[in-house]
mmCIF file with all atom_site columns, C-alpha atoms in Angstrom:
data_model
loop_
_atom_site.group_PDB
_atom_site.id
_atom_site.type_symbol
_atom_site.label_atom_id
_atom_site.label_alt_id
_atom_site.label_comp_id
_atom_site.label_asym_id
_atom_site.label_entity_id
_atom_site.label_seq_id
_atom_site.pdbx_PDB_ins_code
_atom_site.Cartn_x
_atom_site.Cartn_y
_atom_site.Cartn_z
_atom_site.occupancy
_atom_site.B_iso_or_equiv
_atom_site.pdbx_formal_charge
_atom_site.auth_seq_id
_atom_site.auth_comp_id
_atom_site.auth_asym_id
_atom_site.auth_atom_id
_atom_site.pdbx_PDB_model_num
ATOM 1   C CA . UNK A 1 1   ? 138.345 136.607 56.974 1.00 54.00 ? 1   UNK A CA 1
ATOM 2   C CA . UNK A 1 2   ? 135.720 138.782 58.727 1.00 59.00 ? 2   UNK A CA 1
ATOM 3   C CA . UNK A 1 3   ? 136.699 140.206 62.075 1.00 82.00 ? 3   UNK A CA 1
ATOM 4   C CA . UNK A 1 4   ? 134.475 141.206 64.700 1.00 90.00 ? 4   UNK A CA 1
ATOM 5   C CA . UNK A 1 5   ? 134.307 144.126 67.093 1.00 92.00 ? 5   UNK A CA 1
ATOM 6   C CA . UNK A 1 6   ? 132.687 143.932 70.598 1.00 95.00 ? 6   UNK A CA 1
ATOM 7   C CA . UNK A 1 7   ? 132.690 146.324 73.549 1.00 96.00 ? 7   UNK A CA 1
ATOM 8   C CA . UNK A 1 8   ? 135.240 145.114 76.268 1.00 95.00 ? 8   UNK A CA 1
ATOM 9   C CA . UNK A 1 9   ? 132.697 144.974 79.185 1.00 97.00 ? 9   UNK A CA 1
ATOM 10  C CA . UNK A 1 10  ? 128.974 145.395 80.047 1.00 97.00 ? 10  UNK A CA 1
ATOM 11  C CA . UNK A 1 11  ? 127.033 145.264 83.184 1.00 97.00 ? 11  UNK A CA 1
ATOM 12  C CA . UNK A 1 12  ? 123.515 143.779 83.552 1.00 96.00 ? 12  UNK A CA 1
ATOM 13  C CA . UNK A 1 13  ? 121.175 143.627 86.668 1.00 97.00 ? 13  UNK A CA 1
ATOM 14  C CA . UNK A 1 14  ? 120.158 140.062 87.493 1.00 97.00 ? 14  UNK A CA 1
ATOM 15  C CA . UNK A 1 15  ? 116.796 139.108 85.898 1.00 96.00 ? 15  UNK A CA 1
ATOM 16  C CA . UNK A 1 16  ? 117.158 141.771 83.342 1.00 97.00 ? 16  UNK A CA 1
ATOM 17  C CA . UNK A 1 17  ? 117.742 141.237 79.786 1.00 97.00 ? 17  UNK A CA 1
ATOM 18  C CA . UNK A 1 18  ? 121.496 141.297 78.746 1.00 98.00 ? 18  UNK A CA 1
ATOM 19  C CA . UNK A 1 19  ? 122.116 142.556 75.211 1.00 98.00 ? 19  UNK A CA 1
ATOM 20  C CA . UNK A 1 20  ? 125.509 142.061 73.694 1.00 97.00 ? 20  UNK A CA 1
ATOM 21  C CA . UNK A 1 21  ? 126.380 143.674 70.388 1.00 97.00 ? 21  UNK A CA 1
ATOM 22  C CA . UNK A 1 22  ? 128.918 142.720 67.850 1.00 96.00 ? 22  UNK A CA 1
ATOM 23  C CA . UNK A 1 23  ? 130.024 144.450 64.725 1.00 95.00 ? 23  UNK A CA 1
ATOM 24  C CA . UNK A 1 24  ? 131.203 142.237 61.653 1.00 91.00 ? 24  UNK A CA 1
ATOM 25  C CA . UNK A 1 25  ? 131.059 144.708 58.879 1.00 91.00 ? 25  UNK A CA 1
ATOM 26  C CA . UNK A 1 26  ? 133.340 142.829 56.517 1.00 87.00 ? 26  UNK A CA 1
ATOM 27  C CA . UNK A 1 27  ? 131.238 139.757 56.837 1.00 88.00 ? 27  UNK A CA 1
ATOM 28  C CA . UNK A 1 28  ? 130.912 137.538 53.423 1.00 83.00 ? 28  UNK A CA 1
ATOM 29  C CA . UNK A 1 29  ? 127.463 136.350 52.209 1.00 82.00 ? 29  UNK A CA 1
ATOM 30  C CA . UNK A 1 30  ? 128.034 132.701 53.254 1.00 79.00 ? 30  UNK A CA 1
ATOM 31  C CA . UNK A 1 31  ? 129.776 133.340 56.676 1.00 83.00 ? 31  UNK A CA 1
ATOM 32  C CA . UNK A 1 32  ? 127.888 132.434 59.871 1.00 87.00 ? 32  UNK A CA 1
ATOM 33  C CA . UNK A 1 33  ? 127.949 134.302 63.120 1.00 90.00 ? 33  UNK A CA 1
ATOM 34  C CA . UNK A 1 34  ? 128.606 132.212 66.179 1.00 90.00 ? 34  UNK A CA 1
ATOM 35  C CA . UNK A 1 35  ? 128.491 133.204 69.884 1.00 94.00 ? 35  UNK A CA 1
ATOM 36  C CA . UNK A 1 36  ? 130.433 131.205 72.601 1.00 93.00 ? 36  UNK A CA 1
ATOM 37  C CA . UNK A 1 37  ? 130.950 132.249 76.118 1.00 95.00 ? 37  UNK A CA 1
ATOM 38  C CA . UNK A 1 38  ? 133.822 131.405 78.633 1.00 93.00 ? 38  UNK A CA 1
ATOM 39  C CA . UNK A 1 39  ? 133.026 131.078 82.314 1.00 92.00 ? 39  UNK A CA 1
ATOM 40  C CA . UNK A 1 40  ? 136.166 131.702 84.310 1.00 85.00 ? 40  UNK A CA 1
ATOM 41  C CA . UNK A 1 41  ? 138.685 128.919 84.257 1.00 80.00 ? 41  UNK A CA 1
ATOM 42  C CA . UNK A 1 42  ? 136.528 126.796 81.817 1.00 86.00 ? 42  UNK A CA 1
ATOM 43  C CA . UNK A 1 43  ? 136.646 126.132 78.190 1.00 89.00 ? 43  UNK A CA 1
ATOM 44  C CA . UNK A 1 44  ? 134.389 128.127 75.952 1.00 91.00 ? 44  UNK A CA 1
ATOM 45  C CA . UNK A 1 45  ? 130.820 126.888 75.509 1.00 92.00 ? 45  UNK A CA 1
ATOM 46  C CA . UNK A 1 46  ? 128.643 127.166 72.411 1.00 90.00 ? 46  UNK A CA 1
ATOM 47  C CA . UNK A 1 47  ? 125.610 129.384 72.677 1.00 94.00 ? 47  UNK A CA 1
ATOM 48  C CA . UNK A 1 48  ? 124.044 129.952 69.189 1.00 93.00 ? 48  UNK A CA 1
ATOM 49  C CA . UNK A 1 49  ? 124.696 130.586 65.623 1.00 90.00 ? 49  UNK A CA 1
ATOM 50  C CA . UNK A 1 50  ? 123.048 132.077 62.618 1.00 90.00 ? 50  UNK A CA 1
ATOM 51  C CA . UNK A 1 51  ? 123.342 133.264 59.141 1.00 89.00 ? 51  UNK A CA 1
ATOM 52  C CA . UNK A 1 52  ? 120.810 135.990 58.294 1.00 89.00 ? 52  UNK A CA 1
ATOM 53  C CA . UNK A 1 53  ? 117.552 134.950 60.198 1.00 88.00 ? 53  UNK A CA 1
ATOM 54  C CA . UNK A 1 54  ? 116.991 135.591 63.754 1.00 93.00 ? 54  UNK A CA 1
ATOM 55  C CA . UNK A 1 55  ? 117.710 132.523 65.887 1.00 95.00 ? 55  UNK A CA 1
ATOM 56  C CA . UNK A 1 56  ? 116.479 131.409 69.440 1.00 96.00 ? 56  UNK A CA 1
ATOM 57  C CA . UNK A 1 57  ? 117.306 128.512 71.732 1.00 94.00 ? 57  UNK A CA 1
ATOM 58  C CA . UNK A 1 58  ? 117.031 127.633 75.242 1.00 94.00 ? 58  UNK A CA 1
ATOM 59  C CA . UNK A 1 59  ? 120.057 129.774 75.995 1.00 93.00 ? 59  UNK A CA 1
ATOM 60  C CA . UNK A 1 60  ? 119.676 132.879 74.156 1.00 97.00 ? 60  UNK A CA 1
ATOM 61  C CA . UNK A 1 61  ? 118.331 134.804 70.944 1.00 97.00 ? 61  UNK A CA 1
ATOM 62  C CA . UNK A 1 62  ? 120.386 136.147 68.075 1.00 97.00 ? 62  UNK A CA 1
ATOM 63  C CA . UNK A 1 63  ? 119.380 139.086 66.196 1.00 97.00 ? 63  UNK A CA 1
ATOM 64  C CA . UNK A 1 64  ? 121.264 139.743 63.034 1.00 96.00 ? 64  UNK A CA 1
ATOM 65  C CA . UNK A 1 65  ? 120.724 142.966 61.084 1.00 96.00 ? 65  UNK A CA 1
ATOM 66  C CA . UNK A 1 66  ? 119.459 142.830 57.555 1.00 94.00 ? 66  UNK A CA 1
ATOM 67  C CA . UNK A 1 67  ? 122.778 144.081 56.133 1.00 94.00 ? 67  UNK A CA 1
ATOM 68  C CA . UNK A 1 68  ? 124.326 141.466 58.233 1.00 94.00 ? 68  UNK A CA 1
ATOM 69  C CA . UNK A 1 69  ? 127.139 143.858 59.420 1.00 94.00 ? 69  UNK A CA 1
ATOM 70  C CA . UNK A 1 70  ? 126.149 143.651 63.133 1.00 95.00 ? 70  UNK A CA 1
ATOM 71  C CA . UNK A 1 71  ? 124.427 141.279 65.510 1.00 96.00 ? 71  UNK A CA 1
ATOM 72  C CA . UNK A 1 72  ? 123.113 141.179 69.098 1.00 97.00 ? 72  UNK A CA 1
ATOM 73  C CA . UNK A 1 73  ? 123.019 138.240 71.553 1.00 98.00 ? 73  UNK A CA 1
ATOM 74  C CA . UNK A 1 74  ? 120.252 138.550 73.998 1.00 98.00 ? 74  UNK A CA 1
ATOM 75  C CA . UNK A 1 75  ? 120.103 136.559 77.302 1.00 97.00 ? 75  UNK A CA 1
ATOM 76  C CA . UNK A 1 76  ? 116.434 137.198 78.193 1.00 96.00 ? 76  UNK A CA 1
ATOM 77  C CA . UNK A 1 77  ? 116.641 136.983 82.103 1.00 95.00 ? 77  UNK A CA 1
ATOM 78  C CA . UNK A 1 78  ? 120.307 137.122 83.062 1.00 97.00 ? 78  UNK A CA 1
ATOM 79  C CA . UNK A 1 79  ? 121.386 135.334 86.045 1.00 97.00 ? 79  UNK A CA 1
ATOM 80  C CA . UNK A 1 80  ? 124.628 135.597 88.171 1.00 96.00 ? 80  UNK A CA 1
ATOM 81  C CA . UNK A 1 81  ? 125.878 132.202 86.316 1.00 95.00 ? 81  UNK A CA 1
ATOM 82  C CA . UNK A 1 82  ? 125.886 134.164 83.190 1.00 97.00 ? 82  UNK A CA 1
ATOM 83  C CA . UNK A 1 83  ? 128.841 136.229 84.108 1.00 97.00 ? 83  UNK A CA 1
ATOM 84  C CA . UNK A 1 84  ? 131.291 135.266 81.504 1.00 96.00 ? 84  UNK A CA 1
ATOM 85  C CA . UNK A 1 85  ? 133.266 136.537 78.587 1.00 95.00 ? 85  UNK A CA 1
ATOM 86  C CA . UNK A 1 86  ? 131.129 136.358 75.484 1.00 96.00 ? 86  UNK A CA 1
ATOM 87  C CA . UNK A 1 87  ? 132.753 135.903 72.078 1.00 93.00 ? 87  UNK A CA 1
ATOM 88  C CA . UNK A 1 88  ? 131.233 136.736 68.740 1.00 93.00 ? 88  UNK A CA 1
ATOM 89  C CA . UNK A 1 89  ? 132.911 134.878 66.091 1.00 88.00 ? 89  UNK A CA 1
ATOM 90  C CA . UNK A 1 90  ? 132.504 134.787 62.082 1.00 85.00 ? 90  UNK A CA 1
ATOM 91  C CA . UNK A 1 91  ? 133.430 131.513 60.523 1.00 78.00 ? 91  UNK A CA 1
ATOM 92  C CA . UNK A 1 92  ? 136.117 131.604 57.618 1.00 63.00 ? 92  UNK A CA 1
ATOM 93  C CA . UNK A 1 93  ? 135.114 129.522 54.500 1.00 52.00 ? 93  UNK A CA 1
ATOM 94  C CA . UNK A 1 94  ? 135.391 127.485 52.486 1.00 49.00 ? 94  UNK A CA 1
ATOM 95  C CA . UNK A 1 95  ? 138.043 125.398 53.978 1.00 49.00 ? 95  UNK A CA 1
ATOM 96  C CA . UNK A 1 96  ? 139.654 125.088 56.472 1.00 48.00 ? 96  UNK A CA 1
ATOM 97  C CA . UNK A 1 97  ? 137.019 125.962 58.764 1.00 60.00 ? 97  UNK A CA 1
ATOM 98  C CA . UNK A 1 98  ? 138.596 128.080 61.294 1.00 65.00 ? 98  UNK A CA 1
ATOM 99  C CA . UNK A 1 99  ? 137.156 130.106 64.254 1.00 70.00 ? 99  UNK A CA 1
ATOM 100 C CA . UNK A 1 100 ? 138.747 133.430 65.097 1.00 72.00 ? 100 UNK A CA 1
ATOM 101 C CA . UNK A 1 101 ? 138.206 134.431 68.637 1.00 76.00 ? 101 UNK A CA 1
ATOM 102 C CA . UNK A 1 102 ? 138.556 138.065 69.441 1.00 76.00 ? 102 UNK A CA 1
ATOM 103 C CA . UNK A 1 103 ? 138.897 139.554 72.996 1.00 80.00 ? 103 UNK A CA 1
ATOM 104 C CA . UNK A 1 104 ? 135.055 139.294 73.611 1.00 92.00 ? 104 UNK A CA 1
ATOM 105 C CA . UNK A 1 105 ? 132.892 141.053 75.976 1.00 96.00 ? 105 UNK A CA 1
ATOM 106 C CA . UNK A 1 106 ? 133.087 140.577 79.756 1.00 96.00 ? 106 UNK A CA 1
ATOM 107 C CA . UNK A 1 107 ? 129.401 140.574 80.955 1.00 98.00 ? 107 UNK A CA 1
ATOM 108 C CA . UNK A 1 108 ? 129.010 141.158 84.677 1.00 97.00 ? 108 UNK A CA 1
ATOM 109 C CA . UNK A 1 109 ? 125.588 140.237 86.061 1.00 97.00 ? 109 UNK A CA 1
ATOM 110 C CA . UNK A 1 110 ? 125.028 142.025 89.306 1.00 96.00 ? 110 UNK A CA 1
ATOM 111 C CA . UNK A 1 111 ? 122.427 141.232 92.032 1.00 95.00 ? 111 UNK A CA 1
ATOM 112 C CA . UNK B 2 1   ? 133.965 109.642 76.921 1.00 51.00 ? 1   UNK B CA 1
ATOM 113 C CA . UNK B 2 2   ? 131.192 112.075 77.142 1.00 74.00 ? 2   UNK B CA 1
ATOM 114 C CA . UNK B 2 3   ? 133.269 115.084 76.538 1.00 90.00 ? 3   UNK B CA 1
ATOM 115 C CA . UNK B 2 4   ? 136.644 116.361 75.365 1.00 93.00 ? 4   UNK B CA 1
ATOM 116 C CA . UNK B 2 5   ? 139.531 115.633 77.737 1.00 95.00 ? 5   UNK B CA 1
ATOM 117 C CA . UNK B 2 6   ? 142.913 117.003 78.017 1.00 96.00 ? 6   UNK B CA 1
ATOM 118 C CA . UNK B 2 7   ? 146.054 116.157 80.019 1.00 96.00 ? 7   UNK B CA 1
ATOM 119 C CA . UNK B 2 8   ? 147.801 117.303 82.072 1.00 97.00 ? 8   UNK B CA 1
ATOM 120 C CA . UNK B 2 9   ? 145.468 119.850 83.483 1.00 95.00 ? 9   UNK B CA 1
ATOM 121 C CA . UNK B 2 10  ? 148.468 121.648 84.770 1.00 96.00 ? 10  UNK B CA 1
ATOM 122 C CA . UNK B 2 11  ? 152.080 121.734 83.640 1.00 97.00 ? 11  UNK B CA 1
ATOM 123 C CA . UNK B 2 12  ? 155.078 123.374 85.120 1.00 98.00 ? 12  UNK B CA 1
ATOM 124 C CA . UNK B 2 13  ? 158.337 123.258 83.183 1.00 97.00 ? 13  UNK B CA 1
ATOM 125 C CA . UNK B 2 14  ? 161.604 125.108 82.879 1.00 97.00 ? 14  UNK B CA 1
ATOM 126 C CA . UNK B 2 15  ? 162.661 127.186 80.137 1.00 97.00 ? 15  UNK B CA 1
ATOM 127 C CA . UNK B 2 16  ? 164.243 125.119 77.286 1.00 97.00 ? 16  UNK B CA 1
ATOM 128 C CA . UNK B 2 17  ? 162.350 121.965 78.054 1.00 97.00 ? 17  UNK B CA 1
ATOM 129 C CA . UNK B 2 18  ? 160.245 120.086 75.641 1.00 98.00 ? 18  UNK B CA 1
ATOM 130 C CA . UNK B 2 19  ? 156.467 119.598 76.718 1.00 98.00 ? 19  UNK B CA 1
ATOM 131 C CA . UNK B 2 20  ? 153.683 117.291 75.108 1.00 98.00 ? 20  UNK B CA 1
ATOM 132 C CA . UNK B 2 21  ? 150.080 118.076 75.720 1.00 98.00 ? 21  UNK B CA 1
ATOM 133 C CA . UNK B 2 22  ? 147.299 115.669 74.941 1.00 97.00 ? 22  UNK B CA 1
ATOM 134 C CA . UNK B 2 23  ? 143.796 115.852 73.770 1.00 97.00 ? 23  UNK B CA 1
ATOM 135 C CA . UNK B 2 24  ? 141.068 113.068 73.573 1.00 95.00 ? 24  UNK B CA 1
ATOM 136 C CA . UNK B 2 25  ? 138.371 114.155 71.513 1.00 93.00 ? 25  UNK B CA 1
ATOM 137 C CA . UNK B 2 26  ? 134.677 113.016 71.672 1.00 90.00 ? 26  UNK B CA 1
ATOM 138 C CA . UNK B 2 27  ? 134.183 109.980 69.741 1.00 88.00 ? 27  UNK B CA 1
ATOM 139 C CA . UNK B 2 28  ? 133.285 110.420 66.111 1.00 85.00 ? 28  UNK B CA 1
ATOM 140 C CA . UNK B 2 29  ? 134.418 114.083 65.930 1.00 87.00 ? 29  UNK B CA 1
ATOM 141 C CA . UNK B 2 30  ? 136.380 114.346 62.882 1.00 85.00 ? 30  UNK B CA 1
ATOM 142 C CA . UNK B 2 31  ? 137.657 117.904 63.314 1.00 88.00 ? 31  UNK B CA 1
ATOM 143 C CA . UNK B 2 32  ? 140.026 118.941 66.027 1.00 92.00 ? 32  UNK B CA 1
ATOM 144 C CA . UNK B 2 33  ? 141.382 122.401 66.921 1.00 92.00 ? 33  UNK B CA 1
ATOM 145 C CA . UNK B 2 34  ? 144.146 123.660 69.226 1.00 95.00 ? 34  UNK B CA 1
ATOM 146 C CA . UNK B 2 35  ? 143.892 127.117 70.618 1.00 93.00 ? 35  UNK B CA 1
ATOM 147 C CA . UNK B 2 36  ? 146.126 129.129 72.860 1.00 94.00 ? 36  UNK B CA 1
ATOM 148 C CA . UNK B 2 37  ? 144.961 131.540 75.517 1.00 92.00 ? 37  UNK B CA 1
ATOM 149 C CA . UNK B 2 38  ? 147.149 133.984 77.233 1.00 90.00 ? 38  UNK B CA 1
ATOM 150 C CA . UNK B 2 39  ? 146.194 135.461 80.660 1.00 85.00 ? 39  UNK B CA 1
ATOM 151 C CA . UNK B 2 40  ? 143.259 137.737 80.114 1.00 79.00 ? 40  UNK B CA 1
ATOM 152 C CA . UNK B 2 41  ? 143.285 137.467 76.126 1.00 81.00 ? 41  UNK B CA 1
ATOM 153 C CA . UNK B 2 42  ? 140.928 135.696 73.662 1.00 81.00 ? 42  UNK B CA 1
ATOM 154 C CA . UNK B 2 43  ? 141.633 132.454 71.942 1.00 86.00 ? 43  UNK B CA 1
ATOM 155 C CA . UNK B 2 44  ? 144.423 132.288 69.377 1.00 88.00 ? 44  UNK B CA 1
ATOM 156 C CA . UNK B 2 45  ? 144.079 129.426 66.872 1.00 88.00 ? 45  UNK B CA 1
ATOM 157 C CA . UNK B 2 46  ? 146.913 127.334 66.473 1.00 93.00 ? 46  UNK B CA 1
ATOM 158 C CA . UNK B 2 47  ? 146.132 124.268 64.152 1.00 93.00 ? 47  UNK B CA 1
ATOM 159 C CA . UNK B 2 48  ? 143.348 122.525 62.737 1.00 89.00 ? 48  UNK B CA 1
ATOM 160 C CA . UNK B 2 49  ? 142.779 118.675 61.711 1.00 90.00 ? 49  UNK B CA 1
ATOM 161 C CA . UNK B 2 50  ? 139.979 117.565 59.658 1.00 85.00 ? 50  UNK B CA 1
ATOM 162 C CA . UNK B 2 51  ? 139.962 113.794 59.085 1.00 82.00 ? 51  UNK B CA 1
ATOM 163 C CA . UNK B 2 52  ? 142.717 112.527 57.032 1.00 81.00 ? 52  UNK B CA 1
ATOM 164 C CA . UNK B 2 53  ? 143.455 115.702 55.302 1.00 84.00 ? 53  UNK B CA 1
ATOM 165 C CA . UNK B 2 54  ? 146.525 117.729 55.723 1.00 86.00 ? 54  UNK B CA 1
ATOM 166 C CA . UNK B 2 55  ? 146.269 119.904 58.858 1.00 89.00 ? 55  UNK B CA 1
ATOM 167 C CA . UNK B 2 56  ? 146.047 123.469 58.784 1.00 87.00 ? 56  UNK B CA 1
ATOM 168 C CA . UNK B 2 57  ? 149.167 124.726 60.683 1.00 90.00 ? 57  UNK B CA 1
ATOM 169 C CA . UNK B 2 58  ? 148.686 128.431 59.823 1.00 87.00 ? 58  UNK B CA 1
ATOM 170 C CA . UNK B 2 59  ? 148.223 129.592 63.417 1.00 90.00 ? 59  UNK B CA 1
ATOM 171 C CA . UNK B 2 60  ? 151.379 128.068 64.946 1.00 94.00 ? 60  UNK B CA 1
ATOM 172 C CA . UNK B 2 61  ? 153.659 130.744 66.325 1.00 93.00 ? 61  UNK B CA 1
ATOM 173 C CA . UNK B 2 62  ? 156.964 129.178 65.580 1.00 94.00 ? 62  UNK B CA 1
ATOM 174 C CA . UNK B 2 63  ? 158.683 125.961 64.409 1.00 95.00 ? 63  UNK B CA 1
ATOM 175 C CA . UNK B 2 64  ? 159.081 124.981 67.995 1.00 97.00 ? 64  UNK B CA 1
ATOM 176 C CA . UNK B 2 65  ? 155.396 124.131 67.880 1.00 97.00 ? 65  UNK B CA 1
ATOM 177 C CA . UNK B 2 66  ? 154.001 121.035 66.184 1.00 96.00 ? 66  UNK B CA 1
ATOM 178 C CA . UNK B 2 67  ? 151.097 118.717 66.531 1.00 96.00 ? 67  UNK B CA 1
ATOM 179 C CA . UNK B 2 68  ? 149.714 115.477 65.419 1.00 94.00 ? 68  UNK B CA 1
ATOM 180 C CA . UNK B 2 69  ? 146.738 113.403 65.292 1.00 93.00 ? 69  UNK B CA 1
ATOM 181 C CA . UNK B 2 70  ? 147.086 109.662 65.497 1.00 83.00 ? 70  UNK B CA 1
ATOM 182 C CA . UNK B 2 71  ? 144.452 107.480 63.811 1.00 79.00 ? 71  UNK B CA 1
ATOM 183 C CA . UNK B 2 72  ? 142.125 110.585 63.564 1.00 74.00 ? 72  UNK B CA 1
ATOM 184 C CA . UNK B 2 73  ? 141.514 110.572 67.252 1.00 89.00 ? 73  UNK B CA 1
ATOM 185 C CA . UNK B 2 74  ? 144.064 111.509 69.865 1.00 94.00 ? 74  UNK B CA 1
ATOM 186 C CA . UNK B 2 75  ? 146.045 114.458 69.357 1.00 96.00 ? 75  UNK B CA 1
ATOM 187 C CA . UNK B 2 76  ? 149.411 115.806 71.028 1.00 97.00 ? 76  UNK B CA 1
ATOM 188 C CA . UNK B 2 77  ? 150.632 119.330 70.957 1.00 98.00 ? 77  UNK B CA 1
ATOM 189 C CA . UNK B 2 78  ? 154.422 119.337 71.292 1.00 98.00 ? 78  UNK B CA 1
ATOM 190 C CA . UNK B 2 79  ? 156.379 122.648 72.241 1.00 98.00 ? 79  UNK B CA 1
ATOM 191 C CA . UNK B 2 80  ? 160.075 122.279 71.990 1.00 98.00 ? 80  UNK B CA 1
ATOM 192 C CA . UNK B 2 81  ? 162.626 124.323 73.824 1.00 98.00 ? 81  UNK B CA 1
ATOM 193 C CA . UNK B 2 82  ? 159.977 126.188 75.853 1.00 98.00 ? 82  UNK B CA 1
ATOM 194 C CA . UNK B 2 83  ? 160.101 129.998 76.352 1.00 97.00 ? 83  UNK B CA 1
ATOM 195 C CA . UNK B 2 84  ? 158.336 131.887 79.180 1.00 96.00 ? 84  UNK B CA 1
ATOM 196 C CA . UNK B 2 85  ? 156.117 133.447 76.426 1.00 95.00 ? 85  UNK B CA 1
ATOM 197 C CA . UNK B 2 86  ? 154.625 129.888 75.881 1.00 97.00 ? 86  UNK B CA 1
ATOM 198 C CA . UNK B 2 87  ? 153.007 130.266 79.317 1.00 97.00 ? 87  UNK B CA 1
ATOM 199 C CA . UNK B 2 88  ? 149.276 130.126 78.604 1.00 96.00 ? 88  UNK B CA 1
ATOM 200 C CA . UNK B 2 89  ? 146.248 127.789 78.668 1.00 96.00 ? 89  UNK B CA 1
ATOM 201 C CA . UNK B 2 90  ? 146.261 125.332 75.738 1.00 97.00 ? 90  UNK B CA 1
ATOM 202 C CA . UNK B 2 91  ? 142.574 124.513 74.703 1.00 96.00 ? 91  UNK B CA 1
ATOM 203 C CA . UNK B 2 92  ? 141.411 121.660 72.456 1.00 95.00 ? 92  UNK B CA 1
ATOM 204 C CA . UNK B 2 93  ? 138.260 121.560 70.675 1.00 92.00 ? 93  UNK B CA 1
ATOM 205 C CA . UNK B 2 94  ? 136.449 119.140 68.516 1.00 90.00 ? 94  UNK B CA 1
ATOM 206 C CA . UNK B 2 95  ? 133.555 119.007 66.025 1.00 85.00 ? 95  UNK B CA 1
ATOM 207 C CA . UNK B 2 96  ? 131.567 116.592 64.069 1.00 79.00 ? 96  UNK B CA 1
ATOM 208 C CA . UNK B 2 97  ? 132.127 118.885 61.137 1.00 67.00 ? 97  UNK B CA 1
ATOM 209 C CA . UNK B 2 98  ? 130.337 121.351 58.955 1.00 63.00 ? 98  UNK B CA 1
ATOM 210 C CA . UNK B 2 99  ? 128.490 124.037 60.768 1.00 65.00 ? 99  UNK B CA 1
ATOM 211 C CA . UNK B 2 100 ? 128.367 122.354 63.819 1.00 71.00 ? 100 UNK B CA 1
ATOM 212 C CA . UNK B 2 101 ? 129.495 123.721 67.335 1.00 81.00 ? 101 UNK B CA 1
ATOM 213 C CA . UNK B 2 102 ? 132.884 123.119 68.849 1.00 85.00 ? 102 UNK B CA 1
ATOM 214 C CA . UNK B 2 103 ? 133.056 121.389 71.941 1.00 90.00 ? 103 UNK B CA 1
ATOM 215 C CA . UNK B 2 104 ? 136.085 122.532 74.202 1.00 92.00 ? 104 UNK B CA 1
ATOM 216 C CA . UNK B 2 105 ? 138.271 120.662 76.767 1.00 94.00 ? 105 UNK B CA 1
ATOM 217 C CA . UNK B 2 106 ? 138.978 122.078 80.039 1.00 93.00 ? 106 UNK B CA 1
ATOM 218 C CA . UNK B 2 107 ? 142.410 123.160 78.891 1.00 95.00 ? 107 UNK B CA 1
ATOM 219 C CA . UNK B 2 108 ? 145.922 122.668 80.059 1.00 97.00 ? 108 UNK B CA 1
ATOM 220 C CA . UNK B 2 109 ? 147.620 125.463 81.999 1.00 96.00 ? 109 UNK B CA 1
ATOM 221 C CA . UNK B 2 110 ? 151.218 125.492 81.006 1.00 97.00 ? 110 UNK B CA 1
ATOM 222 C CA . UNK B 2 111 ? 153.772 127.499 83.003 1.00 97.00 ? 111 UNK B CA 1
ATOM 223 C CA . UNK B 2 112 ? 157.276 128.055 81.925 1.00 97.00 ? 112 UNK B CA 1
ATOM 224 C CA . UNK B 2 113 ? 159.630 129.223 84.675 1.00 96.00 ? 113 UNK B CA 1
#
């Protein structure tokens, strides 16, 4: 199963874009990249996922490199409520469908 | 219910006792996962149920851990002869399957004294 590497922590100024990188150099052709976040003392929350094309939803954008070995989650206008641990995950296929959560990136949004 | 619920929210037990943790999934979600999260750590996969298929138990750390899912709905995670290293937050997540996102419950914080 492909594993992911993320920086342990990042800071971002409130109102600025937060760009969270993730390396997944051993990803297989049919594995998706998922992003979740975990706000303190809560269960993780789904953000976005993608295969090869860039994706955007109301929460964030996901940029996947052409070789799919890395990706970046973009929060366009970070707020204090976005302070959380962000997990980049690659799904294992074909079955069973497991999610492997690494240690994530602690994003600190500062006023 | 509207979301995944777990009970109890907190459990304090003595070393050597057995504990049962419960997960009530979102109605209609066929897949259910249990994870463990130790203090300051990422999530550790424990077990996965999909419909009526045999569960994937490959993440269970020892034979003291077991889980079942009755009728494809409620799931219980049982830890026998608890040890202090079992102290963690136990999270349950469900999904309708395929590539869909997982919905997590609030977790059960287990403390083994």
